[in-house]
Amino acid sequence: MKPRYVLGISAFYHDSAAALLRDGDIVAAASEERFTRKKGEASYPVHAVSYCLREAGITSNDLMGVGFYDKPLLKFERILDTYLATAPRSLRQFLVAGPVWMKEKVFTDRQLRDALGYEGAILYAEHHESHAASAFLPSPFDEAAVLTIDGVGEWATASLGVGRDNDIELWKELFWPDSLGLLYSAFTYYTGFKVNSGEYKVMGLAPYGEPKYVQLIYDHLIDLKEDGSFRLNQEYFDYVGGLRMTNGNFAELFGGPPRVPETRLTQREMDLARSVQEVCEEVMLRMARTAYKATSLDNLCLAGGVALNCVGNARILREGPFKRLWIQPAAGDAGGALGVAQLVWHRHFKQPRTLVPGRDGMKGAYLGPAFREELIEAFLTSVGAVYHKLERQPLLEATAKLLADGRIVGWFNGRMEFGPRALGARSILGDPRSPRMQAQMNIKIKFREGFRPFAPSVLRERVAEWFELDCDSPYMLLVASVKKEHQIPMTTEQRKLWGLDLLNQPRSDIPAVTHIDYSARIQTVSRDTNPDYYDLIREFEKLTGCPIVVNTSFNVRGEPIVCTPQDAYTCFMRTHIDALILGPFVLHKTEQPTWKETQDWTREFQLD
Ligand SMILES: [Fe+2]
């Protein structure tokens, strides 16, 4: 029988993306930002869609159905309703959001058809249905409780339900403007970081602070119920009718105006970060308990932007009551493209779900473009790069040696990851044993704040020897402590240090990936999903006895993760990365011609 294809799209809000299924199997998925090089790209994902179709070797005429990840009219209704309820205070926001909505978003159907050149069925799911579908349908479970938590979709900001066989059912929702994602974003804004992308920084900053403001948050901002539902006191926020997240009352409550972005971080921001993180975890735990009570199932699936809070996820896993947890790697809105495609396939077309025991359907999240060796070589030649081609085994050995010698390596290998984390396809790697590696990578490579922690990629079968974790964490969405025997206890002198002064104190045998509270955001690496990356870490272990490498995304601050060989070479040349492994080619920085910033090759590229 001819294969049947379903395309899912998320667009026009943030993190546009496309995902394609062939007979229910995920063939390709990618975020538009990787192609346009604009972080959080919100426009129609023209490149991501065309990549997905190309990967499958089809055109839009071959599609059996198309799904869109939310209901634009419902979302418009929320915006209009908010406007009417808060006018004239919200007039300015409406003027900003309104005309764009009118013009572009209400007419999504026509727009999608025109862009795709497609006249078949287009189905719309609700935003949280798309998240929930992306959490359950690719999971390894035949039955699970499902929890989605984010900023806002149409009206819902969180939902709870169940996934069974080939469908999901949502039982409970929490509605705008009561949103855990937006509460977290309010603190992200107030501590001087960018809303929608700076939330990670708040989470990374939290362990440096004290939970000083927790009570204040409970007393004034959030009325949290036992079941995890809550009301936010809108007297302190400005996002409903204004253009900012917080208002003057919020500033008064926390003793001053928001931190001006890029100014010095103080203990206050760290305490604020720690406080909102604790509240966030408490809400997540209560919601998880409610999901358990409602379903009595042992499995929980998570998605929505808040599911990227790996500290909160780990607490759910540790403190139960669920036995197993699966989190969609593209937990943010990009993942909605995948969720809706699966809903269209399983719910609309009533297709069964095939489960492979113990394995999810994400293929390690390596669902983006790969590049043929000839194309990479043609590119390298065209820019006069100096490179050495190696066979697989010598390449892995040479890379492991570079890492063991303390070099920082750009690792570009196979298909690009889907979701915000680099998982060993577009990664910058280093030696976790080096006490200088964290500062060096943050400042000289990523050009970002020195406090930002790095994540370890560890061989799956070794994870329990190094960390307090003994399950799969393939998508870097769980944290756990470094094992006691690998920790370096703090001296009395060090205990006296506060905040960022603690940063340069080695905390373990693997200081570059050990956070200030001895935690690490772990990626377990299995040979069946990424054999090259797995074997590279094995080679590193042979040389050093350490089955772990530092893994950070291949990009610089504020830029999307690299997609093409061109992107990778540019990033390599602009930073202090020592060596670049581009498919089978090794490039050493010292051998490269002088980099000219004006060099501007076309971003047109061909794919495998
Ligand atoms: Fe969302």
Tab-separated table of C-alpha atoms in Angstrom, residues 12-295:
chain	number	residue	atom	x	y	z
A	12	PHE	CA	2.225	32.395	14.414
A	13	TYR	CA	2.906	32.513	18.172
A	14	HIS	CA	6.414	31.406	19.034
A	15	ASP	CA	8.606	28.455	18.050
A	16	SER	CA	7.101	27.617	14.665
A	17	ALA	CA	7.792	24.087	13.579
A	18	ALA	CA	6.735	21.263	11.291
A	19	ALA	CA	6.556	17.509	11.789
A	20	LEU	CA	5.781	14.768	9.303
A	21	LEU	CA	4.431	11.260	9.886
A	22	ARG	CA	4.604	8.375	7.438
A	23	ASP	CA	2.068	5.709	8.364
A	24	GLY	CA	2.185	7.124	11.878
A	25	ASP	CA	5.967	6.912	12.152
A	26	ILE	CA	7.804	10.214	12.734
A	27	VAL	CA	9.842	10.855	9.589
A	28	ALA	CA	11.008	14.399	10.256
A	29	ALA	CA	10.483	17.311	12.629
A	30	ALA	CA	12.259	20.649	12.862
A	31	SER	CA	11.896	24.160	14.241
A	32	GLU	CA	11.796	27.027	11.793
A	33	GLU	CA	14.319	29.089	13.803
A	34	ARG	CA	17.108	26.702	12.816
A	35	PHE	CA	16.626	27.605	9.163
A	36	THR	CA	15.882	31.331	9.438
A	37	ARG	CA	18.485	31.788	12.237
A	38	LYS	CA	15.973	33.891	14.200
A	39	LYS	CA	15.515	32.555	17.707
A	40	GLY	CA	11.913	31.657	18.546
A	41	GLU	CA	10.877	32.294	14.910
A	42	ALA	CA	7.088	32.658	14.842
A	43	SER	CA	6.301	32.976	11.137
A	44	TYR	CA	4.807	30.221	8.981
A	45	PRO	CA	7.516	27.494	8.982
A	46	VAL	CA	8.162	27.535	5.266
A	47	HIS	CA	11.645	26.025	5.561
A	48	ALA	CA	10.738	23.424	8.165
A	49	VAL	CA	7.749	22.279	6.095
A	50	SER	CA	9.755	22.066	2.916
A	51	TYR	CA	12.520	20.201	4.743
A	52	CYS	CA	10.016	17.642	6.117
A	53	LEU	CA	8.500	17.053	2.669
A	54	ARG	CA	11.963	16.749	1.122
A	55	GLU	CA	13.122	14.304	3.768
A	56	ALA	CA	10.226	12.019	2.805
A	57	GLY	CA	10.635	12.718	-0.907
A	58	ILE	CA	7.050	13.943	-1.311
A	59	THR	CA	5.117	17.116	-2.119
A	60	SER	CA	2.106	18.598	-0.362
A	61	ASN	CA	-0.122	16.761	-2.878
A	62	ASP	CA	0.885	13.518	-1.202
A	63	LEU	CA	-0.433	14.600	2.203
A	64	MET	CA	-3.434	12.770	3.562
A	65	GLY	CA	-4.064	15.420	6.204
A	66	VAL	CA	-2.599	18.527	7.815
A	67	GLY	CA	-2.935	19.486	11.470
A	68	PHE	CA	-2.505	22.897	13.049
A	69	TYR	CA	-1.476	22.985	16.703
A	70	ASP	CA	-4.054	25.415	18.072
A	71	LYS	CA	-7.363	27.078	17.343
A	72	PRO	CA	-6.649	30.601	16.153
A	73	LEU	CA	-10.238	31.781	16.558
A	74	LEU	CA	-10.373	30.671	20.175
A	75	LYS	CA	-7.086	32.421	20.828
A	76	PHE	CA	-8.411	35.522	19.157
A	77	GLU	CA	-11.481	35.306	21.364
A	78	ARG	CA	-9.242	35.340	24.463
A	79	ILE	CA	-7.382	38.384	23.229
A	80	LEU	CA	-10.568	40.211	22.322
A	81	ASP	CA	-12.205	39.243	25.583
A	82	THR	CA	-9.205	40.419	27.582
A	83	TYR	CA	-9.233	43.627	25.645
A	84	LEU	CA	-12.900	44.274	26.346
A	85	ALA	CA	-12.512	43.442	30.031
A	86	THR	CA	-9.521	45.660	30.587
A	87	ALA	CA	-10.042	48.492	28.084
A	88	PRO	CA	-8.852	51.175	27.894
A	89	ARG	CA	-5.764	50.034	29.854
A	90	SER	CA	-5.131	47.335	27.288
A	91	LEU	CA	-5.631	49.504	24.252
A	92	ARG	CA	-1.921	49.670	23.613
A	93	GLN	CA	-1.467	45.945	23.772
A	94	PHE	CA	-4.448	45.457	21.517
A	95	LEU	CA	-3.023	47.868	19.006
A	96	VAL	CA	0.141	45.824	18.984
A	97	ALA	CA	-1.477	42.379	19.010
A	98	GLY	CA	-4.789	43.166	17.343
A	99	PRO	CA	-4.025	44.130	13.770
A	100	VAL	CA	-1.505	41.323	13.403
A	101	TRP	CA	-4.090	38.876	14.680
A	102	MET	CA	-6.779	40.226	12.416
A	103	LYS	CA	-4.639	40.107	9.358
A	104	GLU	CA	-2.621	36.962	9.830
A	105	LYS	CA	-4.030	34.687	12.423
A	106	VAL	CA	-7.775	34.633	11.969
A	107	PHE	CA	-7.237	33.643	8.376
A	108	THR	CA	-4.917	30.779	9.186
A	109	ASP	CA	-6.762	28.333	6.981
A	110	ARG	CA	-6.335	30.338	3.794
A	111	GLN	CA	-2.790	31.158	4.707
A	112	LEU	CA	-1.862	27.539	5.329
A	113	ARG	CA	-3.471	26.433	2.096
A	114	ASP	CA	-1.737	29.094	0.061
A	115	ALA	CA	1.641	28.437	1.638
A	116	LEU	CA	1.338	24.694	1.247
A	117	GLY	CA	-0.423	24.625	-2.101
A	118	TYR	CA	-2.806	22.166	-0.514
A	119	GLU	CA	-6.590	21.838	-0.648
A	120	GLY	CA	-7.147	18.717	1.478
A	121	ALA	CA	-8.237	18.445	5.105
A	122	ILE	CA	-6.754	20.856	7.661
A	123	LEU	CA	-7.618	19.960	11.236
A	124	TYR	CA	-7.178	22.168	14.257
A	125	ALA	CA	-6.500	20.829	17.731
A	126	GLU	CA	-6.619	22.848	20.921
A	127	HIS	CA	-3.218	24.014	22.071
A	128	HIS	CA	-3.154	21.784	25.151
A	129	GLU	CA	-4.494	18.819	23.218
A	130	SER	CA	-1.491	19.186	20.919
A	131	HIS	CA	0.859	19.330	23.910
A	132	ALA	CA	-0.864	16.377	25.559
A	133	ALA	CA	-0.739	14.356	22.338
A	134	SER	CA	2.975	15.102	21.972
A	135	ALA	CA	3.471	13.936	25.570
A	136	PHE	CA	1.611	10.652	25.321
A	137	LEU	CA	1.450	9.388	21.746
A	138	PRO	CA	5.242	9.127	21.163
A	139	SER	CA	5.829	7.879	24.737
A	140	PRO	CA	6.751	4.255	25.476
A	141	PHE	CA	3.522	3.748	27.477
A	142	ASP	CA	0.224	2.192	26.427
A	143	GLU	CA	-1.476	3.993	29.302
A	144	ALA	CA	-0.422	7.067	31.258
A	145	ALA	CA	-1.590	10.119	33.125
A	146	VAL	CA	-0.923	13.244	31.067
A	147	LEU	CA	-0.073	16.665	32.368
A	148	THR	CA	0.619	19.756	30.275
A	149	ILE	CA	1.740	23.051	31.773
A	150	ASP	CA	2.756	26.183	29.867
A	151	GLY	CA	2.211	29.938	29.552
A	152	VAL	CA	-1.046	30.039	27.656
A	153	GLY	CA	-2.657	28.568	24.554
A	154	GLU	CA	-6.173	29.628	23.657
A	155	TRP	CA	-7.565	29.805	27.197
A	156	ALA	CA	-5.978	26.866	28.960
A	157	THR	CA	-2.650	27.207	30.788
A	158	ALA	CA	-2.472	23.650	32.136
A	159	SER	CA	-4.376	20.455	31.541
A	160	LEU	CA	-4.670	17.054	33.063
A	161	GLY	CA	-5.981	13.857	31.585
A	162	VAL	CA	-5.146	10.399	30.443
A	163	GLY	CA	-3.620	8.720	27.430
A	164	ARG	CA	-4.832	5.258	26.457
A	165	ASP	CA	-4.006	3.213	23.374
A	166	ASN	CA	-4.169	5.652	20.484
A	167	ASP	CA	-5.875	8.687	22.028
A	168	ILE	CA	-5.849	11.173	24.855
A	169	GLU	CA	-8.606	12.632	26.926
A	170	LEU	CA	-8.293	15.838	28.914
A	171	TRP	CA	-10.399	16.059	32.046
A	172	LYS	CA	-9.367	19.234	33.759
A	173	GLU	CA	-7.953	22.545	32.682
A	174	LEU	CA	-6.664	25.649	34.354
A	175	PHE	CA	-7.459	28.868	32.533
A	176	TRP	CA	-5.905	32.181	31.658
A	177	PRO	CA	-4.792	34.360	33.365
A	178	ASP	CA	-3.859	31.794	36.043
A	179	SER	CA	-0.707	30.354	34.550
A	180	LEU	CA	2.354	28.726	36.083
A	181	GLY	CA	4.350	29.468	32.951
A	182	LEU	CA	3.459	33.140	33.142
A	183	LEU	CA	4.233	33.319	36.881
A	184	TYR	CA	7.707	31.959	36.083
A	185	SER	CA	8.017	34.343	33.142
A	186	ALA	CA	7.047	37.251	35.407
A	187	PHE	CA	10.083	36.487	37.573
A	188	THR	CA	12.187	35.955	34.471
A	189	TYR	CA	11.239	39.461	33.366
A	190	TYR	CA	11.676	40.936	36.844
A	191	THR	CA	15.161	39.447	37.262
A	192	GLY	CA	16.191	41.039	33.960
A	193	PHE	CA	16.069	38.082	31.567
A	194	LYS	CA	14.185	37.623	28.340
A	195	VAL	CA	10.708	36.158	28.647
A	196	ASN	CA	10.260	32.859	26.739
A	197	SER	CA	13.955	32.066	26.626
A	198	GLY	CA	15.470	33.350	29.876
A	199	GLU	CA	13.482	30.929	32.050
A	200	TYR	CA	16.418	28.481	31.917
A	201	LYS	CA	18.667	31.145	33.332
A	202	VAL	CA	16.326	31.669	36.273
A	203	MET	CA	16.347	27.926	36.896
A	204	GLY	CA	20.157	27.857	36.621
A	205	LEU	CA	20.491	30.814	38.977
A	206	ALA	CA	18.147	29.377	41.621
A	207	PRO	CA	20.693	27.181	43.457
A	208	TYR	CA	22.850	30.261	44.163
A	209	GLY	CA	20.025	31.874	46.107
A	210	GLU	CA	17.994	31.378	49.249
A	211	PRO	CA	14.214	30.841	49.157
A	212	LYS	CA	13.702	34.150	50.945
A	213	TYR	CA	10.629	35.271	49.024
A	214	VAL	CA	8.631	32.046	48.981
A	215	GLN	CA	6.264	33.144	51.726
A	216	LEU	CA	5.794	36.534	50.110
A	217	ILE	CA	4.828	34.802	46.855
A	218	TYR	CA	2.282	32.608	48.651
A	219	ASP	CA	0.933	35.516	50.688
A	220	HIS	CA	0.451	37.909	47.798
A	221	LEU	CA	0.829	36.426	44.328
A	222	ILE	CA	-0.579	32.930	44.269
A	223	ASP	CA	-3.474	31.262	46.022
A	224	LEU	CA	-2.439	27.637	45.647
A	225	LYS	CA	-4.965	24.879	46.287
A	226	GLU	CA	-4.193	21.371	47.482
A	227	ASP	CA	-4.937	19.925	44.019
A	228	GLY	CA	-2.354	22.179	42.321
A	229	SER	CA	-4.879	24.592	40.840
A	230	PHE	CA	-4.382	28.230	41.760
A	231	ARG	CA	-5.350	31.830	41.236
A	232	LEU	CA	-2.802	34.542	40.528
A	233	ASN	CA	-3.451	37.924	42.070
A	234	GLN	CA	-3.617	40.178	39.018
A	235	GLU	CA	-2.976	43.278	41.128
A	236	TYR	CA	0.726	42.450	40.782
A	237	PHE	CA	0.942	41.529	37.108
A	238	ASP	CA	0.661	43.486	33.918
A	239	TYR	CA	0.461	40.774	31.248
A	240	VAL	CA	-3.325	40.692	31.017
A	241	GLY	CA	-3.806	44.198	29.730
A	242	GLY	CA	-0.318	45.630	29.429
A	243	LEU	CA	2.897	44.984	27.594
A	244	ARG	CA	5.049	44.064	30.587
A	245	MET	CA	4.902	41.040	32.835
A	246	THR	CA	4.866	42.776	36.225
A	247	ASN	CA	3.720	46.161	37.521
A	248	GLY	CA	4.545	48.717	40.212
A	249	ASN	CA	2.868	46.696	42.968
A	250	PHE	CA	5.118	43.751	42.146
A	251	ALA	CA	8.194	45.996	42.293
A	252	GLU	CA	7.059	47.422	45.607
A	253	LEU	CA	6.444	43.960	47.030
A	254	PHE	CA	9.950	42.764	46.126
A	255	GLY	CA	11.660	46.001	47.052
A	256	GLY	CA	12.639	47.692	43.795
A	257	PRO	CA	12.300	47.944	40.035
A	258	PRO	CA	13.130	45.001	37.737
A	259	ARG	CA	16.848	44.423	37.110
A	260	VAL	CA	17.965	46.201	33.968
A	261	PRO	CA	18.994	43.453	31.511
A	262	GLU	CA	22.770	42.870	31.243
A	263	THR	CA	23.542	44.707	34.501
A	264	ARG	CA	25.308	42.906	37.335
A	265	LEU	CA	23.450	40.042	38.962
A	266	THR	CA	23.070	40.398	42.697
A	267	GLN	CA	22.123	38.084	45.521
A	268	ARG	CA	18.592	39.475	45.258
A	269	GLU	CA	18.025	38.033	41.767
A	270	MET	CA	19.390	34.707	42.961
A	271	ASP	CA	17.026	34.689	45.940
A	272	LEU	CA	14.112	35.611	43.690
A	273	ALA	CA	15.052	32.824	41.266
A	274	ARG	CA	15.309	30.286	44.072
A	275	SER	CA	11.971	31.389	45.483
A	276	VAL	CA	9.957	31.182	42.268
A	277	GLN	CA	11.645	27.870	41.446
A	278	GLU	CA	10.491	26.417	44.772
A	279	VAL	CA	6.947	27.617	44.237
A	280	CYS	CA	6.978	26.228	40.693
A	281	GLU	CA	8.145	22.833	41.940
A	282	GLU	CA	5.439	22.775	44.594
A	283	VAL	CA	2.730	23.491	42.009
A	284	MET	CA	4.147	20.818	39.678
A	285	LEU	CA	4.197	18.262	42.508
A	286	ARG	CA	0.624	19.008	43.529
A	287	MET	CA	-0.590	18.794	39.942
A	288	ALA	CA	1.229	15.470	39.545
A	289	ARG	CA	-0.387	14.098	42.717
A	290	THR	CA	-3.797	15.145	41.421
A	291	ALA	CA	-3.069	13.427	38.112
A	292	TYR	CA	-2.180	10.272	40.017
A	293	LYS	CA	-5.329	10.408	42.136
A	294	ALA	CA	-7.435	10.838	39.035
A	295	THR	CA	-5.864	7.984	37.079
